[in-house]
């Protein structure tokens, strides 16, 4: 018992005097890695992960970190409907931001998602807009994220079809 008390007293004395005890190489490396800030995601490390239709008026777009290291993604995507194969026909859309944006740390292989909602085209084939606006449809969309532009097609093989020139988008969140 006296031996345990003496050892505990020695550790308290070392802590109070600020004397550092030797650390193992693994502990030191782990502390250095934990202290290093995670860089912002760059366009070259993100890839399009998919565009999943969520009802008649929404899409869930996913981006994936392909490396070489972990990164932090923050903010909202910019969005344009792809122009039937020609950039001159692309239709940029105004993005109304929904909810707060916070940092999303992505490990290599990790994914983040944003939900994009829009005013859908009504009716069949030659649809119409309740507002009287001209409907617009495109086979894919281009999202701007981390300084790059990623092209996504709907997972169901259909077109993106919407009324108006604005969409609503949530900030990127970790994908489940």
mmCIF file with all atom_site columns, C-alpha atoms in Angstrom:
data_model
loop_
_atom_site.group_PDB
_atom_site.id
_atom_site.type_symbol
_atom_site.label_atom_id
_atom_site.label_alt_id
_atom_site.label_comp_id
_atom_site.label_asym_id
_atom_site.label_entity_id
_atom_site.label_seq_id
_atom_site.pdbx_PDB_ins_code
_atom_site.Cartn_x
_atom_site.Cartn_y
_atom_site.Cartn_z
_atom_site.occupancy
_atom_site.B_iso_or_equiv
_atom_site.pdbx_formal_charge
_atom_site.auth_seq_id
_atom_site.auth_comp_id
_atom_site.auth_asym_id
_atom_site.auth_atom_id
_atom_site.pdbx_PDB_model_num
ATOM 1   C CA . UNK A 1 1   ? 0.000   0.000  0.000   1.00 0.00 ? 1   UNK A CA 1
ATOM 2   C CA . UNK A 1 2   ? 2.836   2.400  0.883   1.00 0.00 ? 2   UNK A CA 1
ATOM 3   C CA . UNK A 1 3   ? 4.437   1.658  -2.485  1.00 0.00 ? 3   UNK A CA 1
ATOM 4   C CA . UNK A 1 4   ? 1.238   2.681  -4.372  1.00 0.00 ? 4   UNK A CA 1
ATOM 5   C CA . UNK A 1 5   ? 0.916   5.898  -2.349  1.00 0.00 ? 5   UNK A CA 1
ATOM 6   C CA . UNK A 1 6   ? 4.593   6.779  -2.971  1.00 0.00 ? 6   UNK A CA 1
ATOM 7   C CA . UNK A 1 7   ? 4.214   6.216  -6.733  1.00 0.00 ? 7   UNK A CA 1
ATOM 8   C CA . UNK A 1 8   ? 1.009   8.309  -6.845  1.00 0.00 ? 8   UNK A CA 1
ATOM 9   C CA . UNK A 1 9   ? 2.743   11.111 -4.933  1.00 0.00 ? 9   UNK A CA 1
ATOM 10  C CA . UNK A 1 10  ? 5.645   11.022 -7.395  1.00 0.00 ? 10  UNK A CA 1
ATOM 11  C CA . UNK A 1 11  ? 3.262   11.334 -10.373 1.00 0.00 ? 11  UNK A CA 1
ATOM 12  C CA . UNK A 1 12  ? 1.455   14.273 -8.738  1.00 0.00 ? 12  UNK A CA 1
ATOM 13  C CA . UNK A 1 13  ? 4.811   15.962 -8.064  1.00 0.00 ? 13  UNK A CA 1
ATOM 14  C CA . UNK A 1 14  ? 5.896   15.462 -11.697 1.00 0.00 ? 14  UNK A CA 1
ATOM 15  C CA . UNK A 1 15  ? 2.577   16.908 -12.923 1.00 0.00 ? 15  UNK A CA 1
ATOM 16  C CA . UNK A 1 16  ? 2.803   19.928 -10.610 1.00 0.00 ? 16  UNK A CA 1
ATOM 17  C CA . UNK A 1 17  ? 6.392   20.686 -11.641 1.00 0.00 ? 17  UNK A CA 1
ATOM 18  C CA . UNK A 1 18  ? 5.468   20.487 -15.326 1.00 0.00 ? 18  UNK A CA 1
ATOM 19  C CA . UNK A 1 19  ? 8.012   17.768 -16.053 1.00 0.00 ? 19  UNK A CA 1
ATOM 20  C CA . UNK A 1 20  ? 7.072   15.844 -19.158 1.00 0.00 ? 20  UNK A CA 1
ATOM 21  C CA . UNK A 1 21  ? 7.101   12.102 -18.968 1.00 0.00 ? 21  UNK A CA 1
ATOM 22  C CA . UNK A 1 22  ? 8.467   10.322 -22.062 1.00 0.00 ? 22  UNK A CA 1
ATOM 23  C CA . UNK A 1 23  ? 5.765   9.534  -24.639 1.00 0.00 ? 23  UNK A CA 1
ATOM 24  C CA . UNK A 1 24  ? 5.747   6.615  -26.984 1.00 0.00 ? 24  UNK A CA 1
ATOM 25  C CA . UNK A 1 25  ? 6.179   7.264  -30.701 1.00 0.00 ? 25  UNK A CA 1
ATOM 26  C CA . UNK A 1 26  ? 2.590   6.173  -31.345 1.00 0.00 ? 26  UNK A CA 1
ATOM 27  C CA . UNK A 1 27  ? 1.218   8.633  -28.772 1.00 0.00 ? 27  UNK A CA 1
ATOM 28  C CA . UNK A 1 28  ? 3.283   11.494 -30.206 1.00 0.00 ? 28  UNK A CA 1
ATOM 29  C CA . UNK A 1 29  ? 2.242   10.701 -33.785 1.00 0.00 ? 29  UNK A CA 1
ATOM 30  C CA . UNK A 1 30  ? -1.422  10.493 -32.768 1.00 0.00 ? 30  UNK A CA 1
ATOM 31  C CA . UNK A 1 31  ? -1.251  13.851 -30.990 1.00 0.00 ? 31  UNK A CA 1
ATOM 32  C CA . UNK A 1 32  ? 0.407   15.478 -34.016 1.00 0.00 ? 32  UNK A CA 1
ATOM 33  C CA . UNK A 1 33  ? -2.247  14.085 -36.368 1.00 0.00 ? 33  UNK A CA 1
ATOM 34  C CA . UNK A 1 34  ? -5.053  15.258 -34.075 1.00 0.00 ? 34  UNK A CA 1
ATOM 35  C CA . UNK A 1 35  ? -3.561  18.750 -33.892 1.00 0.00 ? 35  UNK A CA 1
ATOM 36  C CA . UNK A 1 36  ? -3.114  19.135 -37.666 1.00 0.00 ? 36  UNK A CA 1
ATOM 37  C CA . UNK A 1 37  ? -6.003  21.078 -39.235 1.00 0.00 ? 37  UNK A CA 1
ATOM 38  C CA . UNK A 1 38  ? -8.037  19.278 -41.875 1.00 0.00 ? 38  UNK A CA 1
ATOM 39  C CA . UNK A 1 39  ? -7.759  21.117 -45.222 1.00 0.00 ? 39  UNK A CA 1
ATOM 40  C CA . UNK A 1 40  ? -10.771 22.297 -47.198 1.00 0.00 ? 40  UNK A CA 1
ATOM 41  C CA . UNK A 1 41  ? -11.917 19.954 -49.948 1.00 0.00 ? 41  UNK A CA 1
ATOM 42  C CA . UNK A 1 42  ? -10.603 20.777 -53.408 1.00 0.00 ? 42  UNK A CA 1
ATOM 43  C CA . UNK A 1 43  ? -12.514 20.102 -56.577 1.00 0.00 ? 43  UNK A CA 1
ATOM 44  C CA . UNK A 1 44  ? -10.003 17.525 -57.768 1.00 0.00 ? 44  UNK A CA 1
ATOM 45  C CA . UNK A 1 45  ? -10.667 15.272 -54.805 1.00 0.00 ? 45  UNK A CA 1
ATOM 46  C CA . UNK A 1 46  ? -14.463 15.247 -55.095 1.00 0.00 ? 46  UNK A CA 1
ATOM 47  C CA . UNK A 1 47  ? -16.446 13.121 -57.535 1.00 0.00 ? 47  UNK A CA 1
ATOM 48  C CA . UNK A 1 48  ? -20.130 12.916 -58.395 1.00 0.00 ? 48  UNK A CA 1
ATOM 49  C CA . UNK A 1 49  ? -21.733 10.171 -56.343 1.00 0.00 ? 49  UNK A CA 1
ATOM 50  C CA . UNK A 1 50  ? -25.281 10.282 -57.648 1.00 0.00 ? 50  UNK A CA 1
ATOM 51  C CA . UNK A 1 51  ? -28.549 12.162 -58.014 1.00 0.00 ? 51  UNK A CA 1
ATOM 52  C CA . UNK A 1 52  ? -31.411 10.313 -56.364 1.00 0.00 ? 52  UNK A CA 1
ATOM 53  C CA . UNK A 1 53  ? -34.962 11.429 -57.067 1.00 0.00 ? 53  UNK A CA 1
ATOM 54  C CA . UNK A 1 54  ? -36.857 12.067 -53.819 1.00 0.00 ? 54  UNK A CA 1
ATOM 55  C CA . UNK A 1 55  ? -40.476 12.603 -54.789 1.00 0.00 ? 55  UNK A CA 1
ATOM 56  C CA . UNK A 1 56  ? -41.709 14.713 -57.706 1.00 0.00 ? 56  UNK A CA 1
ATOM 57  C CA . UNK A 1 57  ? -40.009 17.905 -56.565 1.00 0.00 ? 57  UNK A CA 1
ATOM 58  C CA . UNK A 1 58  ? -36.621 16.975 -55.081 1.00 0.00 ? 58  UNK A CA 1
ATOM 59  C CA . UNK A 1 59  ? -33.249 15.369 -55.753 1.00 0.00 ? 59  UNK A CA 1
ATOM 60  C CA . UNK A 1 60  ? -30.589 14.254 -53.299 1.00 0.00 ? 60  UNK A CA 1
ATOM 61  C CA . UNK A 1 61  ? -27.147 14.852 -54.799 1.00 0.00 ? 61  UNK A CA 1
ATOM 62  C CA . UNK A 1 62  ? -24.070 13.130 -53.399 1.00 0.00 ? 62  UNK A CA 1
ATOM 63  C CA . UNK A 1 63  ? -20.370 13.952 -53.699 1.00 0.00 ? 63  UNK A CA 1
ATOM 64  C CA . UNK A 1 64  ? -17.580 11.583 -52.643 1.00 0.00 ? 64  UNK A CA 1
ATOM 65  C CA . UNK A 1 65  ? -14.051 12.334 -51.432 1.00 0.00 ? 65  UNK A CA 1
ATOM 66  C CA . UNK A 1 66  ? -11.698 10.323 -53.662 1.00 0.00 ? 66  UNK A CA 1
ATOM 67  C CA . UNK A 1 67  ? -8.582  11.465 -51.807 1.00 0.00 ? 67  UNK A CA 1
ATOM 68  C CA . UNK A 1 68  ? -5.679  11.628 -51.428 1.00 0.00 ? 68  UNK A CA 1
ATOM 69  C CA . UNK A 1 69  ? -6.586  12.640 -47.855 1.00 0.00 ? 69  UNK A CA 1
ATOM 70  C CA . UNK A 1 70  ? -9.437  13.725 -45.646 1.00 0.00 ? 70  UNK A CA 1
ATOM 71  C CA . UNK A 1 71  ? -10.939 17.168 -46.186 1.00 0.00 ? 71  UNK A CA 1
ATOM 72  C CA . UNK A 1 72  ? -13.653 19.513 -44.935 1.00 0.00 ? 72  UNK A CA 1
ATOM 73  C CA . UNK A 1 73  ? -16.593 20.505 -47.137 1.00 0.00 ? 73  UNK A CA 1
ATOM 74  C CA . UNK A 1 74  ? -18.802 23.403 -46.165 1.00 0.00 ? 74  UNK A CA 1
ATOM 75  C CA . UNK A 1 75  ? -21.560 25.309 -47.858 1.00 0.00 ? 75  UNK A CA 1
ATOM 76  C CA . UNK A 1 76  ? -24.131 24.863 -50.585 1.00 0.00 ? 76  UNK A CA 1
ATOM 77  C CA . UNK A 1 77  ? -23.854 23.717 -54.197 1.00 0.00 ? 77  UNK A CA 1
ATOM 78  C CA . UNK A 1 78  ? -24.377 25.987 -57.178 1.00 0.00 ? 78  UNK A CA 1
ATOM 79  C CA . UNK A 1 79  ? -26.646 24.412 -59.755 1.00 0.00 ? 79  UNK A CA 1
ATOM 80  C CA . UNK A 1 80  ? -27.215 24.556 -63.505 1.00 0.00 ? 80  UNK A CA 1
ATOM 81  C CA . UNK A 1 81  ? -29.227 22.299 -65.752 1.00 0.00 ? 81  UNK A CA 1
ATOM 82  C CA . UNK A 1 82  ? -26.958 20.858 -68.409 1.00 0.00 ? 82  UNK A CA 1
ATOM 83  C CA . UNK A 1 83  ? -27.591 22.196 -71.845 1.00 0.00 ? 83  UNK A CA 1
ATOM 84  C CA . UNK A 1 84  ? -28.492 19.234 -73.989 1.00 0.00 ? 84  UNK A CA 1
ATOM 85  C CA . UNK A 1 85  ? -24.831 18.496 -74.738 1.00 0.00 ? 85  UNK A CA 1
ATOM 86  C CA . UNK A 1 86  ? -23.695 22.080 -75.362 1.00 0.00 ? 86  UNK A CA 1
ATOM 87  C CA . UNK A 1 87  ? -22.380 24.382 -72.614 1.00 0.00 ? 87  UNK A CA 1
ATOM 88  C CA . UNK A 1 88  ? -23.979 27.362 -74.372 1.00 0.00 ? 88  UNK A CA 1
ATOM 89  C CA . UNK A 1 89  ? -27.384 25.818 -73.629 1.00 0.00 ? 89  UNK A CA 1
ATOM 90  C CA . UNK A 1 90  ? -26.749 25.306 -69.897 1.00 0.00 ? 90  UNK A CA 1
ATOM 91  C CA . UNK A 1 91  ? -29.264 27.023 -67.664 1.00 0.00 ? 91  UNK A CA 1
ATOM 92  C CA . UNK A 1 92  ? -27.813 28.415 -64.412 1.00 0.00 ? 92  UNK A CA 1
ATOM 93  C CA . UNK A 1 93  ? -30.308 28.419 -61.585 1.00 0.00 ? 93  UNK A CA 1
ATOM 94  C CA . UNK A 1 94  ? -30.605 30.712 -58.589 1.00 0.00 ? 94  UNK A CA 1
ATOM 95  C CA . UNK A 1 95  ? -30.048 28.755 -55.375 1.00 0.00 ? 95  UNK A CA 1
ATOM 96  C CA . UNK A 1 96  ? -32.099 29.665 -52.323 1.00 0.00 ? 96  UNK A CA 1
ATOM 97  C CA . UNK A 1 97  ? -30.139 28.365 -49.345 1.00 0.00 ? 97  UNK A CA 1
ATOM 98  C CA . UNK A 1 98  ? -32.044 26.281 -46.821 1.00 0.00 ? 98  UNK A CA 1
ATOM 99  C CA . UNK A 1 99  ? -30.788 25.953 -43.242 1.00 0.00 ? 99  UNK A CA 1
ATOM 100 C CA . UNK A 1 100 ? -27.373 26.612 -41.714 1.00 0.00 ? 100 UNK A CA 1
ATOM 101 C CA . UNK A 1 101 ? -24.083 25.389 -43.192 1.00 0.00 ? 101 UNK A CA 1
ATOM 102 C CA . UNK A 1 102 ? -21.517 23.668 -41.014 1.00 0.00 ? 102 UNK A CA 1
ATOM 103 C CA . UNK A 1 103 ? -18.265 21.862 -41.725 1.00 0.00 ? 103 UNK A CA 1
ATOM 104 C CA . UNK A 1 104 ? -18.507 18.252 -42.929 1.00 0.00 ? 104 UNK A CA 1
ATOM 105 C CA . UNK A 1 105 ? -15.287 16.265 -42.521 1.00 0.00 ? 105 UNK A CA 1
ATOM 106 C CA . UNK A 1 106 ? -14.922 13.675 -45.266 1.00 0.00 ? 106 UNK A CA 1
ATOM 107 C CA . UNK A 1 107 ? -12.523 10.787 -44.900 1.00 0.00 ? 107 UNK A CA 1
ATOM 108 C CA . UNK A 1 108 ? -11.276 9.255  -48.151 1.00 0.00 ? 108 UNK A CA 1
ATOM 109 C CA . UNK A 1 109 ? -14.326 7.441  -49.527 1.00 0.00 ? 109 UNK A CA 1
ATOM 110 C CA . UNK A 1 110 ? -16.656 9.547  -47.364 1.00 0.00 ? 110 UNK A CA 1
ATOM 111 C CA . UNK A 1 111 ? -19.702 11.212 -48.892 1.00 0.00 ? 111 UNK A CA 1
ATOM 112 C CA . UNK A 1 112 ? -21.783 14.343 -48.366 1.00 0.00 ? 112 UNK A CA 1
ATOM 113 C CA . UNK A 1 113 ? -25.271 15.155 -49.638 1.00 0.00 ? 113 UNK A CA 1
ATOM 114 C CA . UNK A 1 114 ? -27.428 18.165 -50.427 1.00 0.00 ? 114 UNK A CA 1
ATOM 115 C CA . UNK A 1 115 ? -31.173 18.061 -51.020 1.00 0.00 ? 115 UNK A CA 1
ATOM 116 C CA . UNK A 1 116 ? -32.326 20.166 -53.955 1.00 0.00 ? 116 UNK A CA 1
ATOM 117 C CA . UNK A 1 117 ? -36.016 21.023 -54.274 1.00 0.00 ? 117 UNK A CA 1
ATOM 118 C CA . UNK A 1 118 ? -37.749 22.758 -57.159 1.00 0.00 ? 118 UNK A CA 1
ATOM 119 C CA . UNK A 1 119 ? -41.135 23.622 -58.642 1.00 0.00 ? 119 UNK A CA 1
ATOM 120 C CA . UNK A 1 120 ? -42.041 20.551 -60.698 1.00 0.00 ? 120 UNK A CA 1
ATOM 121 C CA . UNK A 1 121 ? -43.544 20.439 -64.163 1.00 0.00 ? 121 UNK A CA 1
ATOM 122 C CA . UNK A 1 122 ? -47.183 19.308 -64.024 1.00 0.00 ? 122 UNK A CA 1
ATOM 123 C CA . UNK A 1 123 ? -48.989 16.945 -66.367 1.00 0.00 ? 123 UNK A CA 1
ATOM 124 C CA . UNK A 1 124 ? -47.646 14.318 -68.731 1.00 0.00 ? 124 UNK A CA 1
ATOM 125 C CA . UNK A 1 125 ? -45.285 14.495 -71.764 1.00 0.00 ? 125 UNK A CA 1
ATOM 126 C CA . UNK A 1 126 ? -45.874 18.138 -72.781 1.00 0.00 ? 126 UNK A CA 1
ATOM 127 C CA . UNK A 1 127 ? -46.149 19.300 -69.167 1.00 0.00 ? 127 UNK A CA 1
ATOM 128 C CA . UNK A 1 128 ? -46.961 22.787 -67.997 1.00 0.00 ? 128 UNK A CA 1
ATOM 129 C CA . UNK A 1 129 ? -46.142 25.130 -65.127 1.00 0.00 ? 129 UNK A CA 1
ATOM 130 C CA . UNK A 1 130 ? -48.957 26.306 -62.874 1.00 0.00 ? 130 UNK A CA 1
ATOM 131 C CA . UNK A 1 131 ? -47.317 29.749 -62.853 1.00 0.00 ? 131 UNK A CA 1
ATOM 132 C CA . UNK A 1 132 ? -47.472 29.992 -66.632 1.00 0.00 ? 132 UNK A CA 1
ATOM 133 C CA . UNK A 1 133 ? -43.675 29.813 -66.939 1.00 0.00 ? 133 UNK A CA 1
ATOM 134 C CA . UNK A 1 134 ? -42.150 27.723 -69.695 1.00 0.00 ? 134 UNK A CA 1
ATOM 135 C CA . UNK A 1 135 ? -41.089 24.249 -68.429 1.00 0.00 ? 135 UNK A CA 1
ATOM 136 C CA . UNK A 1 136 ? -37.431 23.304 -68.833 1.00 0.00 ? 136 UNK A CA 1
ATOM 137 C CA . UNK A 1 137 ? -36.061 19.777 -68.917 1.00 0.00 ? 137 UNK A CA 1
ATOM 138 C CA . UNK A 1 138 ? -32.503 18.503 -69.180 1.00 0.00 ? 138 UNK A CA 1
ATOM 139 C CA . UNK A 1 139 ? -30.918 15.056 -68.932 1.00 0.00 ? 139 UNK A CA 1
ATOM 140 C CA . UNK A 1 140 ? -28.404 16.130 -66.296 1.00 0.00 ? 140 UNK A CA 1
ATOM 141 C CA . UNK A 1 141 ? -27.460 18.865 -63.867 1.00 0.00 ? 141 UNK A CA 1
ATOM 142 C CA . UNK A 1 142 ? -24.106 20.396 -63.043 1.00 0.00 ? 142 UNK A CA 1
ATOM 143 C CA . UNK A 1 143 ? -23.386 21.180 -59.417 1.00 0.00 ? 143 UNK A CA 1
ATOM 144 C CA . UNK A 1 144 ? -20.600 23.516 -58.411 1.00 0.00 ? 144 UNK A CA 1
ATOM 145 C CA . UNK A 1 145 ? -18.758 22.353 -55.315 1.00 0.00 ? 145 UNK A CA 1
ATOM 146 C CA . UNK A 1 146 ? -15.290 23.125 -53.916 1.00 0.00 ? 146 UNK A CA 1
ATOM 147 C CA . UNK A 1 147 ? -14.213 24.981 -57.040 1.00 0.00 ? 147 UNK A CA 1
ATOM 148 C CA . UNK A 1 148 ? -15.223 22.325 -59.561 1.00 0.00 ? 148 UNK A CA 1
ATOM 149 C CA . UNK A 1 149 ? -18.280 21.376 -61.582 1.00 0.00 ? 149 UNK A CA 1
ATOM 150 C CA . UNK A 1 150 ? -19.689 17.853 -61.366 1.00 0.00 ? 150 UNK A CA 1
ATOM 151 C CA . UNK A 1 151 ? -22.278 16.544 -63.813 1.00 0.00 ? 151 UNK A CA 1
ATOM 152 C CA . UNK A 1 152 ? -25.008 14.277 -62.444 1.00 0.00 ? 152 UNK A CA 1
ATOM 153 C CA . UNK A 1 153 ? -27.849 12.434 -64.158 1.00 0.00 ? 153 UNK A CA 1
ATOM 154 C CA . UNK A 1 154 ? -30.972 11.278 -62.290 1.00 0.00 ? 154 UNK A CA 1
ATOM 155 C CA . UNK A 1 155 ? -30.676 7.731  -60.964 1.00 0.00 ? 155 UNK A CA 1
ATOM 156 C CA . UNK A 1 156 ? -33.990 6.757  -62.584 1.00 0.00 ? 156 UNK A CA 1
ATOM 157 C CA . UNK A 1 157 ? -32.852 7.624  -66.130 1.00 0.00 ? 157 UNK A CA 1
ATOM 158 C CA . UNK A 1 158 ? -35.349 10.475 -66.480 1.00 0.00 ? 158 UNK A CA 1
ATOM 159 C CA . UNK A 1 159 ? -34.803 14.186 -66.985 1.00 0.00 ? 159 UNK A CA 1
ATOM 160 C CA . UNK A 1 160 ? -34.621 17.054 -64.539 1.00 0.00 ? 160 UNK A CA 1
ATOM 161 C CA . UNK A 1 161 ? -37.758 19.036 -65.302 1.00 0.00 ? 161 UNK A CA 1
ATOM 162 C CA . UNK A 1 162 ? -38.709 22.201 -63.509 1.00 0.00 ? 162 UNK A CA 1
ATOM 163 C CA . UNK A 1 163 ? -40.640 25.424 -63.681 1.00 0.00 ? 163 UNK A CA 1
ATOM 164 C CA . UNK A 1 164 ? -38.866 28.710 -63.065 1.00 0.00 ? 164 UNK A CA 1
ATOM 165 C CA . UNK A 1 165 ? -35.219 29.592 -62.610 1.00 0.00 ? 165 UNK A CA 1
ATOM 166 C CA . UNK A 1 166 ? -34.704 28.938 -58.902 1.00 0.00 ? 166 UNK A CA 1
ATOM 167 C CA . UNK A 1 167 ? -34.159 25.899 -56.699 1.00 0.00 ? 167 UNK A CA 1
ATOM 168 C CA . UNK A 1 168 ? -33.748 25.461 -52.959 1.00 0.00 ? 168 UNK A CA 1
ATOM 169 C CA . UNK A 1 169 ? -30.720 23.578 -51.613 1.00 0.00 ? 169 UNK A CA 1
ATOM 170 C CA . UNK A 1 170 ? -29.647 22.442 -48.185 1.00 0.00 ? 170 UNK A CA 1
ATOM 171 C CA . UNK A 1 171 ? -26.034 22.778 -47.083 1.00 0.00 ? 171 UNK A CA 1
ATOM 172 C CA . UNK A 1 172 ? -23.941 19.660 -47.525 1.00 0.00 ? 172 UNK A CA 1
ATOM 173 C CA . UNK A 1 173 ? -24.413 17.108 -44.722 1.00 0.00 ? 173 UNK A CA 1
ATOM 174 C CA . UNK A 1 174 ? -22.697 13.775 -44.072 1.00 0.00 ? 174 UNK A CA 1
ATOM 175 C CA . UNK A 1 175 ? -24.271 10.988 -46.129 1.00 0.00 ? 175 UNK A CA 1
ATOM 176 C CA . UNK A 1 176 ? -25.830 8.195  -44.047 1.00 0.00 ? 176 UNK A CA 1
#
